[in-house]
XYZ file of C-alpha atoms in Angstrom:
735
model
C -4.165 -14.656 -18.360
C -5.494 -15.298 -14.870
C -9.132 -16.300 -14.585
C -11.367 -13.766 -12.922
C -12.704 -14.679 -9.509
C -16.341 -13.932 -8.776
C -16.451 -11.242 -6.126
C -19.213 -10.043 -3.848
C -19.584 -6.292 -4.225
C -18.257 -3.968 -1.535
C -17.072 -6.769 0.763
C -13.760 -7.660 2.358
C -10.773 -8.871 0.351
C -8.533 -11.045 2.558
C -5.039 -12.098 1.450
C -3.827 -15.187 3.342
C -0.129 -16.113 3.140
C 1.287 -19.549 4.022
C 4.618 -20.162 2.331
C 5.964 -23.583 3.267
C 4.743 -27.146 2.878
C 2.443 -28.622 0.245
C -0.930 -26.885 -0.057
C -3.679 -27.788 -2.508
C -7.440 -27.639 -2.478
C -8.131 -31.356 -2.107
C -6.385 -34.450 -0.745
C -3.814 -32.691 1.413
C -0.703 -34.840 1.787
C -0.573 -34.408 5.541
C 2.532 -35.855 7.132
C 4.386 -36.318 3.854
C 7.100 -34.189 5.446
C 7.722 -32.090 8.546
C 6.236 -28.957 6.921
C 2.917 -30.355 5.699
C 0.704 -30.674 8.742
C -1.946 -28.935 10.796
C -1.071 -25.451 9.546
C -1.872 -26.481 5.968
C -5.266 -27.804 7.061
C -5.908 -24.650 9.102
C -5.216 -22.131 6.328
C -7.141 -24.116 3.734
C -10.183 -24.490 5.992
C -9.933 -20.807 6.962
C -9.854 -19.733 3.306
C -12.919 -21.824 2.467
C -14.844 -20.734 5.561
C -14.072 -17.045 5.033
C -15.261 -17.277 1.437
C -18.659 -18.473 2.685
C -19.108 -15.498 5.007
C -21.587 -12.900 3.638
C -19.236 -9.978 4.454
C -16.233 -11.461 2.610
C -16.060 -10.954 -1.129
C -12.692 -12.420 -2.036
C -10.048 -14.653 -0.444
C -6.633 -15.371 -1.952
C -4.371 -17.927 -0.299
C -0.818 -17.188 -1.415
C 1.776 -19.953 -1.252
C 4.900 -21.184 -3.021
C 4.859 -22.591 -6.574
C 6.845 -25.850 -6.771
C 8.060 -27.546 -9.942
C 9.621 -30.780 -8.776
C 9.217 -34.301 -10.210
C 9.308 -35.598 -6.623
C 5.944 -33.948 -5.830
C 2.579 -33.726 -7.567
C 2.222 -31.329 -10.529
C -0.726 -29.832 -8.609
C 1.765 -27.629 -6.769
C 3.028 -26.126 -10.033
C -0.373 -24.614 -10.898
C -0.199 -20.820 -10.700
C -3.849 -20.686 -9.673
C -6.316 -23.144 -8.154
C -9.960 -22.295 -7.570
C -11.377 -23.288 -4.181
C -14.839 -21.745 -4.568
C -16.566 -18.853 -6.282
C -14.871 -16.464 -3.863
C -11.609 -18.195 -2.902
C -8.519 -19.493 -4.668
C -4.929 -20.549 -4.095
C -2.317 -18.357 -5.802
C 1.196 -19.794 -6.173
C 4.329 -17.743 -6.837
C 7.901 -18.883 -7.560
C 10.163 -18.399 -4.562
C 13.786 -19.469 -4.894
C 14.713 -22.726 -6.673
C 11.940 -24.607 -8.437
C 12.383 -27.720 -6.289
C 10.604 -28.410 -3.029
C 12.463 -26.933 -0.040
C 12.022 -27.281 3.707
C 10.971 -24.108 5.471
C 14.292 -23.453 7.212
C 16.006 -23.024 3.824
C 13.432 -20.623 2.343
C 14.509 -17.472 4.220
C 16.985 -16.127 1.604
C 14.319 -16.312 -1.126
C 11.315 -14.665 0.521
C 11.880 -11.212 -1.029
C 11.097 -12.784 -4.402
C 7.650 -13.723 -3.125
C 7.110 -10.138 -1.947
C 7.875 -8.843 -5.448
C 5.695 -11.455 -7.168
C 2.766 -10.509 -4.961
C 3.160 -6.824 -5.814
C 2.983 -7.685 -9.532
C -0.083 -9.836 -8.928
C -1.922 -7.099 -7.024
C -1.297 -4.637 -9.860
C -3.039 -7.118 -12.181
C -5.992 -7.373 -9.779
C -6.576 -3.622 -9.732
C -7.520 -3.804 -6.050
C -5.536 -4.064 -2.834
C -6.540 -6.429 -0.011
C -8.207 -4.995 3.063
C -6.020 -7.128 5.325
C -2.993 -9.391 4.943
C -3.054 -12.477 7.188
C 0.258 -14.341 7.472
C 0.809 -17.796 8.944
C 4.095 -18.822 10.630
C 7.258 -16.707 10.739
C 8.338 -17.168 7.091
C 5.000 -15.952 5.747
C 5.108 -13.353 8.518
C 8.203 -11.853 6.900
C 6.495 -11.709 3.489
C 3.336 -10.277 5.014
C 5.224 -7.689 7.048
C 7.058 -6.391 3.968
C 3.803 -6.211 1.997
C 2.014 -4.549 4.906
C 4.675 -1.855 5.206
C 4.982 -1.304 1.455
C 1.237 -1.180 0.820
C -0.028 0.465 4.009
C -2.339 -2.487 4.694
C -2.836 -3.857 8.234
C -1.248 -7.230 8.931
C -2.872 -10.014 10.917
C -0.556 -12.813 12.003
C -0.962 -16.349 13.307
C 2.237 -17.950 14.579
C 1.045 -21.613 14.678
C 4.251 -22.397 16.558
C 6.871 -20.048 17.976
C 10.636 -20.298 17.894
C 11.467 -19.470 21.519
C 9.237 -22.111 23.179
C 10.344 -24.727 20.654
C 14.008 -23.844 21.142
C 13.639 -24.074 24.932
C 11.917 -27.458 24.757
C 14.592 -28.897 22.467
C 17.359 -27.613 24.727
C 15.643 -29.083 27.788
C 15.425 -32.448 26.017
C 19.227 -32.522 25.746
C 19.812 -31.265 22.189
C 22.925 -29.148 21.625
C 22.339 -25.467 20.851
C 24.644 -25.497 17.801
C 22.884 -28.510 16.314
C 19.359 -27.170 16.705
C 20.393 -23.776 15.313
C 21.871 -25.467 12.252
C 18.691 -27.491 11.716
C 16.008 -24.925 12.582
C 17.582 -21.502 11.920
C 16.139 -20.196 15.184
C 18.122 -16.934 15.162
C 16.448 -15.696 11.971
C 13.047 -17.074 12.921
C 12.969 -15.565 16.418
C 14.180 -12.175 15.120
C 11.297 -12.127 12.640
C 8.790 -13.178 15.298
C 9.955 -10.270 17.463
C 9.513 -7.886 14.521
C 6.027 -9.274 13.857
C 4.957 -8.767 17.462
C 5.858 -5.104 17.122
C 4.411 -4.526 13.624
C 1.257 -6.636 13.308
C -2.051 -4.871 13.896
C -3.659 -8.064 15.217
C -2.241 -11.426 16.324
C -4.647 -14.366 16.261
C -4.052 -17.175 18.738
C -6.008 -20.295 19.510
C -5.685 -20.080 23.300
C -5.126 -17.537 26.060
C -2.215 -19.655 27.315
C -0.487 -19.122 23.975
C -0.637 -15.368 24.575
C 0.497 -15.450 28.177
C 3.172 -18.140 28.218
C 4.446 -18.482 24.655
C 4.285 -14.919 23.325
C 5.129 -13.881 26.882
C 8.665 -15.195 26.266
C 9.242 -12.299 23.828
C 10.133 -8.706 24.679
C 7.164 -6.497 25.616
C 4.292 -7.968 23.573
C 1.319 -5.593 23.390
C -1.516 -7.702 24.776
C -4.107 -5.387 23.143
C -3.103 -6.827 19.750
C -4.014 -10.409 20.615
C -7.318 -12.051 19.748
C -8.094 -15.573 20.922
C -10.148 -17.202 18.150
C -10.034 -21.026 18.305
C -10.165 -22.733 14.888
C -12.955 -25.025 13.875
C -13.109 -28.618 12.787
C -15.054 -30.086 9.880
C -17.631 -32.278 11.582
C -18.954 -33.367 8.193
C -15.744 -35.425 7.854
C -15.044 -36.215 11.499
C -17.867 -38.102 13.209
C -18.234 -41.070 15.596
C -18.173 -44.690 14.400
C -21.498 -46.239 13.490
C -22.800 -43.379 11.360
C -20.844 -44.674 8.377
C -18.932 -47.927 7.780
C -15.160 -48.034 8.157
C -13.462 -48.980 4.909
C -12.018 -52.507 4.870
C -8.735 -51.340 3.378
C -8.134 -48.937 6.286
C -8.798 -51.640 8.860
C -6.585 -54.118 6.992
C -3.746 -51.567 6.645
C -3.494 -51.579 10.468
C -4.447 -55.188 11.254
C -1.665 -56.668 9.094
C 0.959 -55.431 11.596
C -0.706 -56.811 14.724
C -0.923 -60.207 16.431
C -4.157 -59.235 18.202
C -5.787 -56.523 16.061
C -9.019 -56.514 18.117
C -7.331 -54.954 21.165
C -7.914 -51.220 21.828
C -5.784 -48.883 19.710
C -3.502 -46.172 21.046
C -3.510 -43.957 17.965
C -0.840 -41.335 17.237
C -1.029 -39.246 14.040
C 1.857 -36.806 13.582
C 4.718 -35.805 11.347
C 8.066 -37.587 11.831
C 9.887 -34.753 13.538
C 11.774 -34.484 16.794
C 9.368 -32.191 18.659
C 6.501 -34.657 18.156
C 8.290 -36.907 20.689
C 7.579 -40.259 19.001
C 10.647 -41.641 20.766
C 9.162 -40.703 24.146
C 5.891 -42.411 23.228
C 7.686 -45.622 22.212
C 9.574 -45.541 25.520
C 6.297 -45.083 27.407
C 4.775 -48.111 25.665
C 7.935 -50.226 25.601
C 8.641 -49.841 29.325
C 5.066 -50.690 30.340
C 4.182 -54.421 29.942
C 0.663 -53.898 31.333
C -0.008 -51.255 28.669
C 1.285 -53.580 25.934
C -1.029 -56.311 27.184
C -3.975 -53.936 27.231
C -3.633 -52.162 23.849
C -1.864 -51.950 20.501
C 0.089 -48.872 19.458
C -0.682 -47.427 16.004
C 1.820 -44.833 14.728
C 0.754 -42.912 11.615
C 3.927 -40.865 11.126
C 3.617 -39.315 7.699
C 3.932 -41.115 4.381
C 7.030 -42.730 2.937
C 8.082 -44.953 0.062
C 11.640 -45.467 1.272
C 13.103 -44.058 4.481
C 16.457 -43.633 2.738
C 14.887 -41.109 0.376
C 13.421 -38.899 3.102
C 15.057 -35.683 4.230
C 17.719 -36.215 6.868
C 15.736 -35.136 9.940
C 12.689 -37.280 9.065
C 14.820 -40.293 8.200
C 16.596 -39.966 11.547
C 13.293 -39.949 13.470
C 11.928 -42.991 11.607
C 15.188 -44.921 11.905
C 15.160 -44.322 15.664
C 11.519 -45.410 15.747
C 12.307 -48.742 14.086
C 15.359 -49.304 16.268
C 13.314 -48.597 19.419
C 10.574 -50.994 18.329
C 13.244 -53.635 17.925
C 14.959 -52.727 21.220
C 11.716 -53.098 23.167
C 10.703 -56.137 21.026
C 7.341 -54.634 20.124
C 6.814 -56.455 16.823
C 3.186 -57.531 16.528
C 2.123 -54.855 18.990
C 2.926 -51.742 16.960
C 1.478 -50.775 13.559
C 3.460 -48.326 11.434
C 1.702 -47.986 8.039
C 3.872 -46.515 5.282
C 1.251 -44.127 3.936
C -2.274 -42.871 4.325
C -4.569 -40.686 2.265
C -6.134 -37.566 3.750
C -9.621 -39.049 3.431
C -8.491 -42.030 5.534
C -7.650 -39.905 8.605
C -11.259 -39.720 9.901
C -11.481 -43.486 9.343
C -8.438 -44.021 11.580
C -10.011 -41.973 14.388
C -13.269 -43.928 14.063
C -11.387 -47.234 14.012
C -9.603 -46.297 17.248
C -12.882 -45.159 18.851
C -14.596 -48.384 17.770
C -11.848 -50.357 19.532
C -12.377 -48.305 22.737
C -8.877 -46.934 22.340
C -7.213 -43.545 22.900
C -5.635 -40.818 20.831
C -2.225 -39.613 22.014
C -0.463 -36.329 21.203
C 2.966 -36.723 22.809
C 4.574 -33.546 21.438
C 6.970 -31.558 23.607
C 5.090 -28.334 22.847
C 1.685 -27.799 21.225
C 0.458 -24.286 20.359
C -3.009 -25.613 19.584
C -3.622 -29.268 18.701
C -6.070 -29.630 15.819
C -5.883 -33.429 16.000
C -7.398 -33.263 19.489
C -10.524 -31.656 17.997
C -10.687 -34.192 15.174
C -10.449 -37.012 17.700
C -13.137 -35.388 19.872
C -15.513 -35.135 16.901
C -15.028 -38.874 16.309
C -15.769 -39.773 19.922
C -12.148 -40.741 20.636
C -10.768 -39.653 24.045
C -7.264 -38.173 24.190
C -4.035 -37.886 26.160
C -2.310 -34.573 25.402
C 0.658 -32.449 26.526
C 0.078 -30.184 29.513
C 1.082 -27.227 27.354
C -0.421 -24.589 25.095
C -3.619 -25.352 23.236
C -4.467 -28.734 24.793
C -5.136 -27.022 28.118
C -7.911 -24.913 26.608
C -9.242 -27.682 24.368
C -9.610 -30.189 27.196
C -11.068 -27.511 29.466
C -13.813 -27.012 26.849
C -14.305 -30.563 25.584
C -13.618 -32.623 28.742
C -12.538 -35.637 26.714
C -9.228 -36.802 28.188
C -6.141 -36.119 30.303
C -3.176 -33.742 30.224
C 0.285 -35.151 30.899
C 3.904 -33.993 31.129
C 5.199 -35.330 27.815
C 8.822 -34.929 28.902
C 8.134 -37.849 31.296
C 7.607 -41.088 29.340
C 6.569 -42.984 32.489
C 3.809 -40.429 33.065
C 2.600 -40.949 29.486
C 2.406 -44.710 30.024
C 0.531 -44.425 33.321
C -1.969 -41.926 31.865
C -2.707 -44.206 28.897
C -3.227 -47.277 31.073
C -5.457 -45.367 33.488
C -7.597 -44.029 30.620
C -7.959 -47.431 28.974
C -8.957 -49.332 32.116
C -11.696 -46.984 33.379
C -14.546 -47.866 30.998
C -17.272 -45.583 32.461
C -14.911 -42.597 32.285
C -13.952 -43.546 28.714
C -17.641 -43.493 27.667
C -18.173 -40.148 29.394
C -15.144 -38.645 27.616
C -16.280 -40.020 24.262
C -19.752 -38.504 24.524
C -18.445 -35.210 25.920
C -15.960 -34.749 23.067
C -18.631 -35.148 20.375
C -20.984 -32.672 22.041
C -18.480 -29.996 23.046
C -16.448 -29.838 19.861
C -19.614 -28.716 18.074
C -20.343 -26.233 20.837
C -16.921 -24.580 20.948
C -15.033 -25.300 17.707
C -16.840 -24.610 14.432
C -15.454 -22.719 11.455
C -18.657 -20.688 11.178
C -18.143 -19.417 14.714
C -14.467 -18.752 14.004
C -15.039 -16.598 10.922
C -17.925 -14.693 12.524
C -15.599 -13.518 15.279
C -12.741 -13.042 12.813
C -14.752 -10.762 10.507
C -16.035 -8.760 13.469
C -12.445 -8.155 14.639
C -11.292 -7.229 11.125
C -14.096 -4.682 10.741
C -13.156 -3.102 14.083
C -9.487 -3.004 13.041
C -10.270 -1.264 9.739
C -12.531 1.292 11.436
C -9.746 2.121 13.887
C -7.251 2.493 11.050
C -9.508 4.845 9.082
C -10.085 6.947 12.195
C -6.336 7.263 12.809
C -5.689 8.237 9.183
C -8.318 10.984 9.309
C -6.569 12.419 12.351
C -3.166 12.400 10.685
C -3.872 14.106 7.316
C -0.127 13.975 6.639
C 0.621 13.313 2.992
C -0.695 13.209 -0.540
C -1.702 9.592 0.077
C -3.068 8.247 3.339
C -3.670 4.634 4.278
C -3.065 2.177 1.467
C -0.149 2.880 -0.832
C -0.881 4.552 -4.167
C 1.964 2.694 -5.844
C 0.388 -0.670 -6.844
C -2.559 0.879 -8.703
C -0.862 3.978 -10.158
C -0.298 4.094 -13.918
C 2.740 6.384 -14.066
C 5.634 7.495 -11.882
C 7.310 10.895 -11.581
C 10.792 10.791 -10.000
C 12.873 13.938 -9.621
C 16.126 15.151 -8.151
C 15.647 17.724 -5.371
C 18.405 20.336 -5.382
C 18.496 22.619 -8.434
C 15.735 20.570 -10.085
C 12.612 20.378 -7.943
C 13.761 23.295 -5.780
C 15.074 26.666 -6.907
C 12.044 28.800 -7.866
C 9.164 29.258 -5.429
C 6.417 29.800 -8.016
C 7.554 26.745 -9.984
C 7.468 24.628 -6.851
C 3.935 25.767 -6.069
C 2.761 24.987 -9.597
C 4.300 21.536 -9.413
C 2.601 20.827 -6.069
C -0.744 21.691 -7.705
C 0.103 19.201 -10.454
C 0.854 16.531 -7.834
C -2.491 17.113 -6.118
C -4.323 16.848 -9.444
C -2.602 13.508 -10.130
C -3.132 11.831 -6.747
C -3.905 8.127 -7.221
C -2.772 8.180 -10.837
C 0.932 9.051 -10.631
C 3.540 7.903 -8.116
C 5.565 10.845 -6.777
C 9.190 10.132 -5.919
C 12.505 11.868 -5.331
C 16.002 10.642 -6.188
C 18.694 12.590 -4.430
C 22.226 12.485 -3.116
C 20.948 13.718 0.247
C 20.507 11.240 3.111
C 16.916 10.452 4.049
C 16.613 12.823 7.019
C 18.057 15.734 5.076
C 15.772 15.068 2.097
C 12.617 15.038 4.242
C 13.748 18.150 6.110
C 14.321 20.203 2.930
C 11.004 19.047 1.411
C 9.090 20.096 4.510
C 10.802 23.469 4.636
C 9.701 24.063 1.048
C 6.151 22.742 1.624
C 6.563 19.843 -0.780
C 4.335 16.819 0.073
C 6.222 13.795 1.369
C 6.741 11.541 -1.675
C 5.453 8.010 -2.148
C 9.032 6.896 -2.875
C 12.273 8.349 -1.490
C 15.456 7.266 -3.281
C 18.204 8.810 -1.193
C 21.978 8.778 -0.661
C 22.600 8.664 -4.446
C 20.349 5.645 -4.934
C 21.758 3.500 -2.123
C 18.539 3.610 -0.075
C 14.835 3.349 -0.908
C 12.089 4.263 1.550
C 8.318 4.692 1.179
C 6.053 7.501 2.303
C 5.604 9.412 5.496
C 6.420 6.354 7.598
C 9.810 6.007 5.850
C 9.328 2.268 5.316
C 12.662 0.813 4.142
C 12.793 -1.396 1.074
C 14.620 -4.380 2.549
C 14.687 -6.157 -0.803
C 16.731 -3.278 -2.262
C 19.207 -3.402 0.630
C 19.628 -7.154 0.157
C 20.063 -6.666 -3.586
C 22.814 -4.032 -3.435
C 24.763 -5.730 -0.620
C 26.311 -7.974 -3.299
C 30.165 -7.660 -3.311
C 30.029 -4.603 -1.019
C 32.955 -4.468 1.444
C 32.587 -1.003 2.920
C 35.443 -1.012 5.424
C 37.918 -2.342 2.859
C 36.861 0.323 0.329
C 37.361 3.110 2.877
C 40.837 1.758 3.692
C 41.808 1.524 0.011
C 40.585 5.086 -0.687
C 42.981 6.455 1.933
C 45.684 6.095 -0.732
C 43.858 8.400 -3.183
C 45.016 12.061 -3.161
C 42.692 15.056 -3.403
C 39.760 13.656 -1.428
C 38.563 13.815 2.176
C 35.590 12.183 3.858
C 32.472 14.287 4.242
C 30.822 14.735 7.656
C 29.551 11.624 9.448
C 25.876 12.423 8.758
C 26.580 12.079 5.019
C 28.016 8.575 5.419
C 25.671 5.582 5.152
C 25.876 1.797 5.182
C 25.849 1.757 1.377
C 27.417 5.148 0.622
C 30.887 6.580 1.237
C 31.034 10.317 0.449
C 34.057 12.561 -0.145
C 34.768 16.210 -0.841
C 37.074 16.638 -3.804
C 40.012 18.831 -4.768
C 39.530 18.587 -8.517
C 43.107 19.716 -9.202
C 44.749 16.781 -7.402
C 42.193 13.945 -7.466
C 43.013 11.369 -10.186
C 40.490 10.504 -12.886
C 37.551 8.320 -11.892
C 38.860 5.560 -14.173
C 42.146 5.519 -12.210
C 40.265 5.229 -8.913
C 38.254 2.331 -10.338
C 41.432 0.547 -11.411
C 42.911 1.140 -7.958
C 39.938 -0.595 -6.314
C 39.780 -3.463 -8.800
C 43.465 -4.211 -8.222
C 42.535 -4.889 -4.582
C 39.551 -7.078 -5.442
C 37.057 -4.374 -4.485
C 33.897 -3.353 -6.325
C 32.148 0.007 -6.137
C 30.008 2.359 -8.188
C 31.900 5.675 -8.412
C 29.861 8.847 -8.936
C 31.568 12.236 -9.444
C 29.295 15.291 -9.556
C 29.429 19.095 -9.633
C 33.240 18.939 -9.699
C 33.336 18.712 -5.888
C 31.571 15.538 -4.677
C 32.629 11.903 -4.951
C 30.333 9.070 -3.829
C 31.169 5.368 -3.704
C 28.276 2.927 -3.678
C 27.780 -0.820 -4.147
C 28.042 -1.762 -7.804
C 24.285 -2.379 -7.976
C 23.367 0.963 -6.396
C 22.627 4.236 -8.171
C 19.610 6.402 -8.899
C 19.211 4.684 -12.242
C 19.457 1.173 -10.823
C 17.002 2.115 -8.081
C 14.408 3.295 -10.612
C 14.814 0.127 -12.651
C 14.435 -1.917 -9.483
C 11.200 -0.043 -8.666
C 9.924 -0.728 -12.179
C 10.507 -4.460 -11.687
C 9.307 -4.642 -8.080
C 6.017 -2.825 -8.632
C 5.290 -4.125 -12.128
C 5.239 -0.673 -13.737
C 6.971 -0.423 -17.150
C 10.063 1.779 -17.250
C 8.488 3.708 -20.127
C 5.848 4.905 -17.637
C 8.463 6.738 -15.526
C 9.131 10.441 -16.036
C 12.453 11.423 -14.424
C 14.083 14.815 -14.075
C 17.550 15.977 -13.079
C 20.239 18.567 -13.521
C 23.682 17.024 -12.890
C 26.103 14.132 -13.450
C 24.749 11.964 -10.651
C 21.406 11.903 -12.522
C 22.818 10.444 -15.754
C 21.933 6.794 -15.075
C 18.287 7.569 -14.412
C 18.026 9.898 -17.429
C 19.220 7.423 -20.054
C 17.243 4.415 -21.275
C 13.512 3.900 -21.646
C 12.318 6.531 -19.170
C 10.786 9.853 -20.185
C 13.723 12.043 -19.142
C 13.674 15.798 -18.522
C 16.822 17.881 -18.085
C 15.915 21.253 -16.543
C 17.226 24.456 -18.132
C 19.749 25.122 -15.339
C 21.632 21.850 -15.937
C 25.358 21.411 -15.317
C 27.896 20.912 -18.096
C 28.352 17.209 -17.355
C 24.936 16.589 -18.997
C 25.689 18.420 -22.256
C 26.750 15.219 -24.024
C 23.193 13.856 -23.613
C 21.717 16.393 -26.053
C 20.164 14.591 -28.997
C 19.795 11.284 -27.138
C 16.296 9.812 -27.701
C 13.788 10.222 -24.843
C 15.837 12.922 -23.116
C 14.162 16.344 -23.297
C 16.206 19.459 -22.533
C 13.803 22.077 -21.169
C 14.215 25.793 -21.723
C 12.654 26.659 -18.375
C 14.605 26.180 -15.185
C 13.983 24.219 -11.995
C 10.358 23.074 -11.418
C 9.132 25.110 -14.389
C 11.468 22.990 -16.505
C 9.908 19.826 -15.113
C 6.413 21.063 -15.982
C 7.621 21.969 -19.478
C 8.919 18.400 -19.868
C 5.604 16.983 -18.695
C 3.812 18.979 -21.370
C 6.302 17.716 -23.947
C 5.574 14.087 -23.059
C 1.831 14.702 -22.466
C 2.385 13.237 -19.018
C -0.378 13.225 -16.392
C -4.118 12.840 -15.945
C -4.961 15.756 -18.240
C -3.335 13.932 -21.151
C -5.527 10.842 -20.711
C -9.187 10.431 -21.483
C -9.935 7.966 -18.673
C -8.162 8.655 -15.391
C -7.295 5.745 -13.131
C -10.041 5.217 -10.512
C -9.172 5.737 -6.877
C -8.470 2.697 -4.715
C -11.871 3.173 -3.089
C -13.590 3.142 -6.485
C -11.526 0.163 -7.580
C -12.545 -1.666 -4.424
C -16.158 -1.446 -5.546
C -15.493 -2.980 -8.941
C -15.685 -6.651 -9.818
C -12.152 -7.825 -10.613
């Protein structure tokens, strides 16, 4: 049982999503790997700061649950409280072990489903979904489409600029694609640019130059809201003593530990350009004489045990130190605790040193703010966020980090001009408080969210297009009604009208869905012609496709699920040998459905067709109906499988589904734990179901038969003493 989170009444509920890396409420293991860095700090600080805002009632930070002896058991906790109004929620996603972000893509649909179950337990939907990075962007985009909730997205870093930088540094395209999975990442980023209601960036340059590399970004969606820094942790030296163990952890590497420090804190990954920094220092004797180089590149017990990409970076680092003979001039501590990071900045500032961010590309640069707050001047890449940060804080220099000589010259110049160093130090401390606080960030953030929600409500009032507008009814509904269309829902005008009245009476309580052999376009067309409201769920093409609502949002998880063993072209070729069948018109053919018209006198038995396919190593679900139609689907696809998938995905028990049909292609959804209704005008291929438990054969026909079945099962609001509250009412309640 999940603990209840105290919630401020009638205030915003924000769902943050950050999938990869190691996220916990305290003692972040920054730098432990390539995925646990500034983004983790950002989302955690954002969650805590939002929870303190008077207009925010609840913040959930959703991430991946990890059960791995190689990492702390903290990451296996399903729930971690951050404050009275904020918590971390962890869901399983793929294998239990820790995984780098590039390998998570095939497992993200599982996180979508887990979140849907969780939201049903909460009894309230979020007001906004805010995703971080492309992997969480995929999860957030699916949830946004399924739930009708606006998505906010923060990229943190983007695939196209990173890909371009790596290519320009000499990496081979095939190698970087294998390591970083850019094709999938960039495709998702393009989809997010089109779908998201608001995209938060840290700088205007990020909008213009980085997102500008993508096709037709809508600049009206972008909001520049720089993050804050925690000045209670990051402050200049002198206000508090520097711990002896921190100073000793650096001094033990150095021949002359009192010299100024060139401090670099980053993860051991290629784009951080540690190799370029070593070259800058190693090729510059005057810089070596002037200062020591301190490289805090993550934490490690044994380089051999690190993932391949990190081990490669650190091995090159050690080899370069040896090549340039920098022993005694470079400190490379094996590990550091999160609470020691401010101490390292203060130690460098005390030595009159510099902070260096040598990355090839930098969307923002949170470490530059941390250094500024500690009075430590910086050298940063002339790219992305550093341009805006230095323009505001005036505490250092920008440099072309592709040029190692330029890095070396900039460092030496900064270290030798003492009056300028003091000016930068003072300016950083003052201006970081002026421009980069979390209180200022969330004030602007909440203002933008309120404006976004007002705009959405206004648009929905204009549309007035379906039983349910705005947020989806599905997560909070208590029952589901799924019916075939032809000869079940449709057939008698007065019955249809009575059923529509029933649907209106049950809005917010019962999910309305159709399950039909028709393709999606045909199904919507026939419903509109008969003045039937557009359903919440549309199971079409004999269960091979699932879409949601008036916007026809596809269920991508279902498509991925049924693709298993499906070889469409090979099935079509094999079926050419079967007599008595011919392909239906092209508009009845789909990616996951092959449809034929049948000559029942010459077509062999379905069992024979199945054997024919199996002999050729092919797998298909074969559905024969009305004595004239034959449909071949993936083995996981059918109306019945689709309903069971919906039951799992949305966390609604199968026993809460009432289904109705009239023919053989409805059999799978009629049998089992559902409340099944067979209308009075059923076809002979359902006769054998008489007497089967939980299948009711109505006397009335068409929609009147459905209503008769509903009365039999006491199905609907009228049969319950306490109807489910609307989503608006639920939003007011303390969950």
